[in-house]
Short mmCIF file of C-alpha atoms in Angstrom, two decimals:
data_model
loop_
_atom_site.label_atom_id
_atom_site.label_comp_id
_atom_site.label_asym_id
_atom_site.label_seq_id
_atom_site.Cartn_x
_atom_site.Cartn_y
_atom_site.Cartn_z
CA MET A 1 30.54 -18.46 -8.66
CA TYR A 2 33.60 -16.48 -7.68
CA LEU A 3 32.69 -12.91 -8.58
CA PRO A 4 35.23 -10.13 -7.87
CA PRO A 5 33.52 -6.70 -7.84
CA GLN A 6 35.35 -5.46 -10.95
CA PHE A 7 33.70 -8.22 -13.01
CA LYS A 8 30.17 -7.94 -11.62
CA GLY A 9 27.49 -7.31 -14.25
CA ASP A 10 23.96 -6.04 -13.70
CA SER A 11 20.57 -7.54 -14.53
CA ALA A 12 20.31 -5.70 -17.86
CA GLN A 13 23.65 -7.13 -18.96
CA ALA A 14 22.59 -10.58 -17.74
CA THR A 15 19.37 -10.34 -19.76
CA ALA A 16 21.32 -9.34 -22.87
CA LEU A 17 23.68 -12.29 -22.45
CA ILE A 18 20.83 -14.78 -21.96
CA ASN A 19 18.98 -13.51 -25.03
CA GLU A 20 22.14 -13.62 -27.16
CA HIS A 21 23.32 -17.00 -25.81
CA PRO A 22 20.18 -18.96 -24.79
CA PHE A 23 21.78 -22.42 -24.80
CA ALA A 24 22.01 -23.22 -21.09
CA SER A 25 23.16 -25.84 -18.61
CA LEU A 26 20.44 -26.85 -16.16
CA ILE A 27 22.00 -28.34 -13.03
CA SER A 28 20.06 -30.29 -10.41
CA VAL A 29 20.76 -32.92 -7.78
CA ASP A 30 19.94 -36.51 -8.74
CA ASP A 31 18.68 -39.27 -6.45
CA ALA A 32 22.26 -40.21 -5.55
CA GLY A 33 23.03 -36.66 -4.43
CA LEU A 34 25.24 -35.90 -7.43
CA PRO A 35 24.94 -33.01 -9.90
CA TYR A 36 22.83 -33.85 -12.95
CA VAL A 37 23.21 -31.62 -15.99
CA THR A 38 21.05 -31.13 -19.07
CA HIS A 39 22.14 -28.81 -21.89
CA LEU A 40 19.19 -27.10 -23.53
CA PRO A 41 17.85 -23.84 -24.97
CA LEU A 42 15.72 -21.72 -22.66
CA HIS A 43 13.28 -18.90 -23.34
CA LEU A 44 13.58 -15.83 -21.12
CA GLU A 45 10.57 -13.71 -20.28
CA MET A 46 9.65 -11.17 -17.66
CA GLN A 47 6.47 -11.72 -15.67
CA GLY A 48 6.10 -8.31 -14.11
CA GLU A 49 9.37 -7.77 -12.22
CA GLN A 50 10.10 -11.50 -12.11
CA MET A 51 12.53 -13.21 -14.49
CA VAL A 52 11.35 -16.62 -15.70
CA LEU A 53 13.06 -19.23 -17.91
CA LEU A 54 10.98 -21.69 -19.93
CA GLY A 55 12.16 -24.99 -21.38
CA HIS A 56 11.51 -28.70 -21.73
CA VAL A 57 13.21 -32.08 -21.69
CA ALA A 58 12.38 -35.40 -23.30
CA LYS A 59 10.15 -37.54 -21.11
CA PRO A 60 12.77 -40.34 -20.84
CA ASN A 61 15.23 -37.78 -19.40
CA PRO A 62 14.99 -38.20 -15.59
CA HIS A 63 15.84 -34.56 -15.05
CA TRP A 64 12.18 -33.55 -14.78
CA ARG A 65 11.71 -36.07 -11.97
CA TYR A 66 14.65 -34.53 -10.10
CA LEU A 67 13.08 -31.07 -10.55
CA GLN A 68 9.79 -32.44 -9.27
CA ALA A 69 11.44 -33.91 -6.16
CA ARG A 70 13.88 -31.04 -5.57
CA PRO A 71 12.64 -27.88 -7.33
CA GLN A 72 15.66 -25.70 -6.55
CA ALA A 73 18.26 -25.81 -9.31
CA VAL A 74 20.95 -23.75 -11.03
CA VAL A 75 21.01 -22.59 -14.65
CA THR A 76 24.19 -21.30 -16.29
CA PHE A 77 24.67 -19.45 -19.56
CA LEU A 78 28.10 -19.01 -21.16
CA GLY A 79 28.68 -16.10 -23.50
CA PRO A 80 31.75 -15.42 -25.65
CA HIS A 81 35.09 -16.47 -24.19
CA ALA A 82 38.69 -16.45 -25.39
CA TYR A 83 42.33 -16.78 -24.40
CA LEU A 84 44.28 -13.62 -23.64
CA SER A 85 48.02 -13.58 -24.23
CA PRO A 86 50.31 -11.65 -21.86
CA LYS A 87 51.71 -9.86 -24.92
CA VAL A 88 48.92 -7.30 -24.52
CA TYR A 89 50.83 -5.80 -21.58
CA PRO A 90 53.63 -3.25 -21.86
CA ASP A 91 55.96 -5.33 -19.62
CA LEU A 92 56.93 -9.01 -19.42
CA ALA A 93 56.10 -9.79 -15.78
CA ARG A 94 52.55 -10.95 -16.67
CA VAL A 95 50.72 -14.23 -17.19
CA PRO A 96 48.05 -15.48 -19.62
CA THR A 97 44.38 -15.51 -18.70
CA TRP A 98 40.99 -16.43 -20.15
CA ASN A 99 38.25 -13.85 -20.60
CA TYR A 100 34.59 -14.87 -20.52
CA LEU A 101 31.03 -13.75 -19.90
CA ALA A 102 28.68 -15.91 -17.84
CA VAL A 103 25.33 -15.80 -16.07
CA HIS A 104 24.30 -18.06 -13.19
CA CYS A 105 20.66 -18.25 -12.09
CA THR A 106 19.35 -19.95 -8.98
CA VAL A 107 15.85 -21.11 -9.92
CA ARG A 108 12.77 -22.79 -8.55
CA ALA A 109 11.12 -25.18 -10.99
CA THR A 110 7.45 -25.82 -11.69
CA LEU A 111 6.61 -28.61 -14.15
CA ILE A 112 4.34 -27.96 -17.13
CA GLU A 113 2.48 -31.09 -18.20
CA ASP A 114 -0.76 -29.69 -19.65
CA PRO A 115 -0.62 -30.16 -23.47
CA ALA A 116 -1.96 -26.68 -24.23
CA ALA A 117 0.58 -25.06 -21.91
CA LYS A 118 3.40 -27.12 -23.43
CA ASP A 119 2.25 -26.06 -26.89
CA ARG A 120 2.44 -22.38 -25.86
CA LEU A 121 5.92 -22.99 -24.46
CA LEU A 122 7.11 -24.62 -27.70
CA LYS A 123 5.75 -21.72 -29.74
CA LYS A 124 7.82 -19.30 -27.65
CA LEU A 125 10.97 -21.33 -28.36
CA ILE A 126 10.04 -21.51 -32.05
CA GLY A 127 9.62 -17.73 -32.01
CA ASP A 128 13.12 -17.36 -30.60
CA HIS A 129 14.89 -19.56 -33.13
CA GLU A 130 12.82 -20.19 -36.28
CA PRO A 131 9.51 -18.28 -36.46
CA PRO A 132 8.55 -19.67 -39.91
CA PHE A 133 8.50 -23.19 -38.42
CA ALA A 134 5.36 -22.24 -36.48
CA GLN A 135 3.29 -22.70 -39.64
CA GLN A 136 4.80 -26.13 -40.31
CA TRP A 137 4.04 -27.10 -36.70
CA ARG A 138 0.38 -26.05 -37.13
CA ASP A 139 0.07 -27.76 -40.51
CA GLN A 140 0.96 -31.18 -39.07
CA GLY A 141 -2.40 -31.30 -37.30
CA GLU A 142 -3.58 -32.06 -33.77
CA GLU A 143 -2.74 -35.77 -33.79
CA PHE A 144 0.90 -35.09 -34.61
CA ALA A 145 1.10 -32.25 -32.08
CA HIS A 146 -0.39 -34.37 -29.27
CA LYS A 147 2.07 -37.18 -30.02
CA MET A 148 5.05 -34.81 -29.92
CA LEU A 149 3.80 -33.00 -26.81
CA ALA A 150 3.32 -36.31 -24.98
CA GLY A 151 7.03 -36.97 -25.40
CA ILE A 152 8.22 -33.94 -23.44
CA VAL A 153 7.86 -32.39 -20.00
CA GLY A 154 7.97 -28.62 -19.84
CA PHE A 155 8.99 -26.46 -16.93
CA GLU A 156 8.98 -22.89 -15.71
CA LEU A 157 12.10 -21.81 -13.84
CA LEU A 158 11.53 -18.85 -11.55
CA VAL A 159 14.82 -16.98 -11.07
CA THR A 160 15.38 -16.35 -7.36
CA GLU A 161 19.02 -15.22 -7.55
CA LEU A 162 21.09 -13.87 -10.42
CA GLN A 163 24.84 -13.53 -10.93
CA CYS A 164 26.42 -12.00 -14.01
CA LYS A 165 30.17 -12.12 -14.57
CA LEU A 166 31.81 -10.02 -17.28
CA LYS A 167 35.51 -10.85 -17.10
CA ILE A 168 37.29 -8.84 -19.79
CA ASN A 169 40.36 -7.52 -17.94
CA GLN A 170 38.52 -4.39 -16.84
CA HIS A 171 41.04 -3.88 -14.03
CA ARG A 172 44.03 -3.90 -16.40
CA ARG A 173 43.55 -0.64 -18.26
CA GLU A 174 47.09 -0.73 -19.66
CA ALA A 175 46.10 -3.82 -21.73
CA HIS A 176 42.86 -2.53 -23.21
CA ALA A 177 44.15 -1.02 -26.46
CA ALA A 178 46.23 -4.05 -27.46
CA MET A 179 43.52 -6.45 -26.29
CA LYS A 180 40.87 -4.67 -28.35
CA THR A 181 43.07 -4.79 -31.47
CA ILE A 182 43.76 -8.52 -31.10
CA TYR A 183 40.16 -9.46 -30.30
CA ALA A 184 38.68 -7.31 -33.08
CA ALA A 185 40.83 -9.18 -35.62
CA GLY A 186 40.21 -12.61 -34.14
CA ASN A 187 37.64 -15.39 -34.31
CA GLU A 188 33.93 -15.11 -33.61
CA ASN A 189 34.31 -15.34 -29.84
CA GLU A 190 37.12 -12.81 -29.77
CA GLN A 191 35.19 -10.37 -31.95
CA ALA A 192 32.19 -10.72 -29.64
CA LEU A 193 34.40 -9.86 -26.66
CA ALA A 194 35.68 -6.82 -28.55
CA GLY A 195 32.06 -5.78 -29.01
CA TRP A 196 31.45 -6.15 -25.28
CA MET A 197 34.51 -4.00 -24.60
CA ASP A 198 32.76 -1.28 -26.58
CA ARG A 199 29.50 -1.86 -24.70
CA LEU A 200 31.34 -1.49 -21.39
CA GLY A 201 33.16 1.65 -22.47
CA MET A 202 36.57 0.00 -22.36
CA ALA A 203 38.34 2.35 -24.76
CA ALA A 204 42.06 2.85 -24.24
CA GLY A 205 42.56 4.92 -21.13
CA ASN A 206 38.99 4.45 -19.90
CA ASP A 207 38.16 1.52 -17.61
CA THR A 208 34.88 2.83 -16.25
CA PRO A 209 32.17 0.28 -17.18
CA LYS A 210 29.02 1.52 -18.84
CA GLU A 211 25.60 -0.08 -19.27
CA ALA A 212 25.36 -2.82 -21.90
#
């Protein structure tokens, strides 16, 4: 993606965004040479120094076949985003913009078809989103689990390249105070951006980014 240096985030900030916003877009190339997109939650884990994303699709979804044939793919995560009015500036010769946080990962896919491995993958996703459901999953018994597991194909996505974009008007210090006031009083996305302004050290008069 287009990534001006003033908006470039680091791997720690990318990890925070993925963990806070795990619903991703997995983008591959289909058999016709066109982009094929599946929207799905992914589990992030570190295997030593290597970042890995784990997920699954329904077996009728052809996406796993595209990953099998062409393992390189792209995964995107979108964090909070919101409109920004030019009224945040002290003069009128300005234009509106849209602020947003995003992570793009280039990945290499390996399919997971072994039932036990798929079960471990599902338990990691359950742990991310509803840990108490793990007991209900176990209580259904092996027959139910095998039937459900047979209906999905899991995959491990090894991250080979990472881009993190934090676009919150960092380069327009004169707008920070008004922007923070508007975002802090706004909707959920706007409040989240106000929180990221704090994480980046974007107080009025200070546009030097800090670690997330």
